[in-house]
Coordinates of C-alpha atoms in Angstrom, one line a residue:
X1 CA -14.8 12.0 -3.1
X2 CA -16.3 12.1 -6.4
X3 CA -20.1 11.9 -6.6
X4 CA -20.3 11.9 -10.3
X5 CA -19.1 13.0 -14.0
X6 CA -20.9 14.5 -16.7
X7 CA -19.5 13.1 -19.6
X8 CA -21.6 15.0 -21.9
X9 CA -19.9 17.5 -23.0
X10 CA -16.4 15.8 -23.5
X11 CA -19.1 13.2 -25.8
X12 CA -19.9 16.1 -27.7
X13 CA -16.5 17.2 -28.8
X14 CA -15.1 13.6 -29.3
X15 CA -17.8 13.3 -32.1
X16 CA -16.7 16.3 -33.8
X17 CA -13.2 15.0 -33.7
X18 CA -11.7 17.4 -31.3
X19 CA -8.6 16.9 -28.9
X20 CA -9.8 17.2 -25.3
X21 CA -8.0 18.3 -22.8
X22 CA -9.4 18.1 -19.0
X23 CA -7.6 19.6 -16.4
X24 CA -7.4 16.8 -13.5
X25 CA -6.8 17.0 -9.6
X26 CA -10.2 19.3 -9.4
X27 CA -13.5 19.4 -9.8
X28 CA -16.9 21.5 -8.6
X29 CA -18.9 21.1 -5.4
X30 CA -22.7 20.8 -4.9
X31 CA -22.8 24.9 -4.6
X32 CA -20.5 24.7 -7.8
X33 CA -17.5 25.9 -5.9
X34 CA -14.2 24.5 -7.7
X35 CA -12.5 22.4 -5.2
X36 CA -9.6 19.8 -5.5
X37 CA -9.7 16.0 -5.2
X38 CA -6.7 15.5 -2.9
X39 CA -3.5 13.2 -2.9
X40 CA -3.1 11.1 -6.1
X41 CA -5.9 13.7 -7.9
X42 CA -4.4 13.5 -10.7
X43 CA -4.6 9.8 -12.0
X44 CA -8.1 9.5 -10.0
X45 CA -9.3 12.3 -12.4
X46 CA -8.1 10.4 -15.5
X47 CA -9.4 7.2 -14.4
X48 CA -12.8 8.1 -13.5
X49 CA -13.5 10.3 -16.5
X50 CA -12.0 7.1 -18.7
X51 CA -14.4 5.0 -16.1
X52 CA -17.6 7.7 -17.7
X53 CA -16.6 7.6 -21.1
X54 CA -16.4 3.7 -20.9
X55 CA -13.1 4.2 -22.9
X56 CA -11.3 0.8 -23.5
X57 CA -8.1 1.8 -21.8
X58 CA -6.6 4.5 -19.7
X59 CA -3.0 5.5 -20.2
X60 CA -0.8 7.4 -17.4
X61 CA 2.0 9.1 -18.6
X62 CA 4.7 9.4 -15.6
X63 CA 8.2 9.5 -15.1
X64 CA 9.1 5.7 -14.7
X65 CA 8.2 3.2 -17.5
X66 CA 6.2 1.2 -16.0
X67 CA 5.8 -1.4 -12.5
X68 CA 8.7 -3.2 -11.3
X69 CA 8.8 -6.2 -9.4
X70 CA 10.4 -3.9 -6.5
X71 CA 12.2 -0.4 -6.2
X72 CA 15.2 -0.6 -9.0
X73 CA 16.8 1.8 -6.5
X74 CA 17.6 -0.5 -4.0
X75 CA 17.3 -3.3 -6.1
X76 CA 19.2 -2.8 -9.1
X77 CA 17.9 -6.3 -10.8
X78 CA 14.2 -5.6 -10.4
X79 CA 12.7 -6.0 -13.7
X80 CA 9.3 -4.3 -15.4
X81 CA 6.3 -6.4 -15.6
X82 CA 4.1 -6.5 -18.3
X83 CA 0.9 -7.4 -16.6
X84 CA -0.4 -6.8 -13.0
X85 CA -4.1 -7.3 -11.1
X86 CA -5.6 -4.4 -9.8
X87 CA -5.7 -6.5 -6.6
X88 CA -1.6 -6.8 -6.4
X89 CA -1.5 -3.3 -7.7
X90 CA -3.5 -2.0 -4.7
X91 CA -1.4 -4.1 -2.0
X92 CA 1.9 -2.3 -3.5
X93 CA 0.3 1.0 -3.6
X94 CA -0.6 0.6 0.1
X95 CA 2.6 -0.7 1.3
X96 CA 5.3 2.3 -0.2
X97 CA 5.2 1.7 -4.2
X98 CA 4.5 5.1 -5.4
X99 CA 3.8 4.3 -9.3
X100 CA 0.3 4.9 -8.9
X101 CA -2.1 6.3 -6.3
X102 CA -4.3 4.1 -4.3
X103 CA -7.5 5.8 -5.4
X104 CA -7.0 5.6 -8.8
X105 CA -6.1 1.8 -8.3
X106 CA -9.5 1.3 -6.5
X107 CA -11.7 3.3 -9.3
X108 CA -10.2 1.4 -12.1
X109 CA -10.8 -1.8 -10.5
X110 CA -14.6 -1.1 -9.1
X111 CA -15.4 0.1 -12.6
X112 CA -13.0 -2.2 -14.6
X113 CA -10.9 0.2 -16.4
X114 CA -8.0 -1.6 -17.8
X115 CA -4.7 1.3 -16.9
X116 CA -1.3 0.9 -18.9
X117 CA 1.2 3.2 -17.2
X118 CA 3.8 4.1 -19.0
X119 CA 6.8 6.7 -19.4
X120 CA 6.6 10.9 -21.1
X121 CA 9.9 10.2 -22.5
X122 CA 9.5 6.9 -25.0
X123 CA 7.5 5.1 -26.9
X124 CA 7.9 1.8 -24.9
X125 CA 5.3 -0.2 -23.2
X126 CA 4.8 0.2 -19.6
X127 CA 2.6 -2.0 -17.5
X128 CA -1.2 -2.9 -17.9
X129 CA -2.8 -3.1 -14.6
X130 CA -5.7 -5.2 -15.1
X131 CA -8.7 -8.0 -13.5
X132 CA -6.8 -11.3 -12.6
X133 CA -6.3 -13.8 -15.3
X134 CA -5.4 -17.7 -14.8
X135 CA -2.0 -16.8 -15.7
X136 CA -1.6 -14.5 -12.7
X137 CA -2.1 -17.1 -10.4
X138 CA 0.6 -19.2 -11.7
X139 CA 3.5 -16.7 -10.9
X140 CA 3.5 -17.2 -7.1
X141 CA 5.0 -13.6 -5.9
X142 CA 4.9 -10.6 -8.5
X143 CA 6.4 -7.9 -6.2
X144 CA 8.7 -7.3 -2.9
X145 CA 8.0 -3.7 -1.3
X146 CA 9.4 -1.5 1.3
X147 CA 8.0 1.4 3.7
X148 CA 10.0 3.2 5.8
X149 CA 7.5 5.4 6.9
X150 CA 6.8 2.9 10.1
X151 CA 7.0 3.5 13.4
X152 CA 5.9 0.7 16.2
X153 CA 4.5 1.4 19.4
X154 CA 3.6 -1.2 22.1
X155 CA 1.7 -1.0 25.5
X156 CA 3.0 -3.5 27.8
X157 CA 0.7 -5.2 30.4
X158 CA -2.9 -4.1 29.4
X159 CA -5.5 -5.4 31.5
X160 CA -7.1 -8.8 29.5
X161 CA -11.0 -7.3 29.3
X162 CA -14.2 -6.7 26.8
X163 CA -13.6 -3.4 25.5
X164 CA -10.0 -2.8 26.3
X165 CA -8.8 -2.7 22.4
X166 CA -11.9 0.1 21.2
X167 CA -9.9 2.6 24.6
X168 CA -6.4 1.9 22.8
X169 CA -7.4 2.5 19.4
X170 CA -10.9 5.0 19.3
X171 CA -8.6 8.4 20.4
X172 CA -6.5 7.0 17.2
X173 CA -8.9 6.8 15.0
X174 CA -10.4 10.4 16.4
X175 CA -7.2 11.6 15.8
X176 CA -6.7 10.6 11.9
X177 CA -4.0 8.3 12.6
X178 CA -4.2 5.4 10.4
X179 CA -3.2 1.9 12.4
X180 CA -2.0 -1.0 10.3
X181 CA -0.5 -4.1 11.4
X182 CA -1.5 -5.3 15.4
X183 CA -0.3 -7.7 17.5
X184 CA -1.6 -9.0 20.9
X185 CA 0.2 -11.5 23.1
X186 CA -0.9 -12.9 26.3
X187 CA 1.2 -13.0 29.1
X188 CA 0.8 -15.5 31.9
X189 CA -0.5 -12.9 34.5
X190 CA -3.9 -12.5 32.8
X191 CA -2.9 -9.2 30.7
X192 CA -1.4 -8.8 27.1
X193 CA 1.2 -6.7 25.4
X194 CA -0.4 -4.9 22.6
X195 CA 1.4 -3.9 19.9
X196 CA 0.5 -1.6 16.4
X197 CA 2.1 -0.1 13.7
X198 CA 1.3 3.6 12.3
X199 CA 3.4 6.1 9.7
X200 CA 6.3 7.6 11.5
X201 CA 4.9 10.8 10.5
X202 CA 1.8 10.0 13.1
X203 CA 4.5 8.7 15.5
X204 CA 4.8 11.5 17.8
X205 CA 0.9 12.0 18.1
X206 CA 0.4 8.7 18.7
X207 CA 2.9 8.4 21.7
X208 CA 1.5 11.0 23.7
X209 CA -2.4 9.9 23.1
X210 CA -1.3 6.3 24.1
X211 CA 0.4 7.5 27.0
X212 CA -2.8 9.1 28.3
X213 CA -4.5 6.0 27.2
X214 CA -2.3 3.8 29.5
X215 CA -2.6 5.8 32.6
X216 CA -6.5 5.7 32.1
X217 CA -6.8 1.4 31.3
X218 CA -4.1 0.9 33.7
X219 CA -1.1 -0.6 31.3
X220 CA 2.7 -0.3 32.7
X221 CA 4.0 1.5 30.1
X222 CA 4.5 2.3 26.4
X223 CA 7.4 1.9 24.9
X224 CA 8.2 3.2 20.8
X225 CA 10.1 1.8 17.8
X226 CA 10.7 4.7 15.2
X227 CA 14.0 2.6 13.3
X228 CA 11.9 0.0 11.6
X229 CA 10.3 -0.6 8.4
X230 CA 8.2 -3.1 6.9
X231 CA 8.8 -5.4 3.6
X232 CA 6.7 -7.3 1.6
X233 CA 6.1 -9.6 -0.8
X234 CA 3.0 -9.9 -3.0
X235 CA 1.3 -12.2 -5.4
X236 CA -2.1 -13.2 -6.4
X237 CA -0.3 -17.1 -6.8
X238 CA -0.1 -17.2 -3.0
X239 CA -3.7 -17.8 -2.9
X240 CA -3.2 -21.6 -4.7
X241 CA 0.5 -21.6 -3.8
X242 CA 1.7 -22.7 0.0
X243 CA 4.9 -22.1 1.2
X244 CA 5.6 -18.5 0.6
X245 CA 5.6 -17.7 4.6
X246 CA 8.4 -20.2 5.1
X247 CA 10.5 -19.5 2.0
X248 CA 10.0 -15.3 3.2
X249 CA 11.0 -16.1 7.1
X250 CA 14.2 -19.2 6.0
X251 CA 15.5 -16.2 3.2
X252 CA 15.6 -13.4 6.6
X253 CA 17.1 -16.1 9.0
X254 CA 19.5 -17.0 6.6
X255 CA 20.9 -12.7 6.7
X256 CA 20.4 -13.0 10.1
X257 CA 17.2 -10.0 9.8
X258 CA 15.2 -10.4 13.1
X259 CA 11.3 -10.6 12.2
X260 CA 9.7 -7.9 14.7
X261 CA 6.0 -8.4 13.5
X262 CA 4.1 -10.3 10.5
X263 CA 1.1 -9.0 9.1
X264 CA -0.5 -11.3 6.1
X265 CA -3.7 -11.2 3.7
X266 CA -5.1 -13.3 0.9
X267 CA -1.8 -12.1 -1.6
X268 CA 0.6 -10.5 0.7
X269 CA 2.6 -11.5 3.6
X270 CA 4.5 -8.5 5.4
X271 CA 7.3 -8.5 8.0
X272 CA 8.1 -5.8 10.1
X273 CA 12.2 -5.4 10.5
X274 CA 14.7 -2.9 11.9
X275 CA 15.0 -0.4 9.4
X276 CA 18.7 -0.7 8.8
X277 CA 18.4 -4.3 7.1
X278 CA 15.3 -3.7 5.3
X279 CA 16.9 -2.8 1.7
X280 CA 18.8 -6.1 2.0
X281 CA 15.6 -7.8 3.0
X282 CA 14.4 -6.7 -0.3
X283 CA 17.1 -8.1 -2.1
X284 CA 17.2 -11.1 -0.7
X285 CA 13.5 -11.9 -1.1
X286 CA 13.3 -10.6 -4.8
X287 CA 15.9 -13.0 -5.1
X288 CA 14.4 -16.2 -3.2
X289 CA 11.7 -15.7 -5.1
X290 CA 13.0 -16.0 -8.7
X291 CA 12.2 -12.2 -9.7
X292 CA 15.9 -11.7 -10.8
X293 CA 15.3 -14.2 -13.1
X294 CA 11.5 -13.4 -15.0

């Protein structure tokens, strides 16, 4: 994590009209060992020294010109947007886009550093990711996503008791495995099925520590989904807008795309389907929602 930037010297150079160049991705400890800043160091270096310097605006140059509305790979009529809230920019970060790193999303926004992202290889425009305006909120969905690294595990007939969740999901958390959605349904004999979803890199891991887990609370068994993936849809406009949900789950019903799980927040709804149809889920949804069209 960074603790702070010293700006100073960079200062110092600007006013004598000099080109600086900063290495990113690393930086010095307290001992002043160099050390590295992790995954998405890069554009978290860039942001936070634009973040010191209190520059108006912080470009990243990458290989794609800009945000789309979803992945033009699978979805060859998604189109570039010009403008996007850090807020929806963090949701599509966290749910598969891979534009921009979720730390350098979260700095910009806590410090309020607008960050156009654009392409190495033209001169275009890319995308300004920016605070929420009014006219955010009137475009009802800005993105669909899709992450296929999701694997689903459930435990079936867990004892209905104070404390029962913190056993399933403290040797997870002990472990580094990051749970997302969760489910609980109650079943008629006074016990639940519990259900969570983790990355399908995790998926092994998690299996055998919920296994262990089951034996010890008592739960029949544990059974594991690694052939799913979850899609979503995202916009700040759902916030003032209703009916999203329904237009989402009529648009899978009418491809005949079972719904496994559903997962929503303030700007995103998310629904967990077998992996196989989730590229046509995408389609289908960036359609419903008018983002063919701009």
């Amino acid at each position: 994590r960074i603790v702070s930037i010293g700006p100073e010297r960079i200062q110092h150079l600007l006013k004598e009209r000099k080109v600086v160049v900063v290495a990113g991705f690393q930086g010095c400890d307290v001992n002043g060992n160099i050390t590295t800043l992790g995954r998405g160091g890069s554009d978290t270096s860039a942001v936070a020294i634009a973040a010191a310097l209190k520059a108006d605006l912080c470009e990243i140059y990458t290989d794609v010109d800009g945000i789309y509305t979803t992945d033009p790979n699978i979805c060859p009529k998604a189109r570039k947007l010009g403008r996007i809230s850090y807020d929806e920019m963090l949701e599509m970060a966290s749910l598969g886009a891979k534009v921009l790193q979720i730390r350098s999303v979260a700095f910009a926004k806590k410090y309020g550093v607008p960050v156009h992202v654009r392409t190495s290889f033209s001169d275009e425009e890319g995308t300004m990711v920016v605070n929420e305006d009014a006219s955010m909120e009137k475009v009802v969905v800005s993105g669909v996503t899709c992450d296929k690294n999701q694997a689903r595990i459930t435990l079936r007939k867990v004892p209905d008791q104070p404390g029962i969740a913190a056993k399933v999901f403290t040797p997870l958390a002990e472990a580094g495995i990051v749970v997302d959605m969760i489910i609980q349904n109650m079943r008629a004999d006074m016990k639940t099925d519990l259900t969570f979803t983790c990355p399908k890199t995790d998926f092994r891991q998690a299996m055998e520590i919920e296994r262990r887990v089951a034996e010890e609370i008592g739960a029949s068994e544990v059974l594991g989904d690694e052939e799913i993936a979850k899609v979503s849809v995202i916009g700040v406009g759902m916030k003032n807008h209703s009916g999203v949900a329904a237009t989402m789950f009529k648009t899978l019903a009418g491809e005949n795309i079972n719904i496994r799980l559903i997962s929503t927040s303030e700007i995103r709804i998310s629904c967990v389907v077998t992996e196989k149809y989730a590229e046509l889920a995408v389609r289908v949804l960036h359609a419903a929602f008018g983002l063919d069209k701009g």
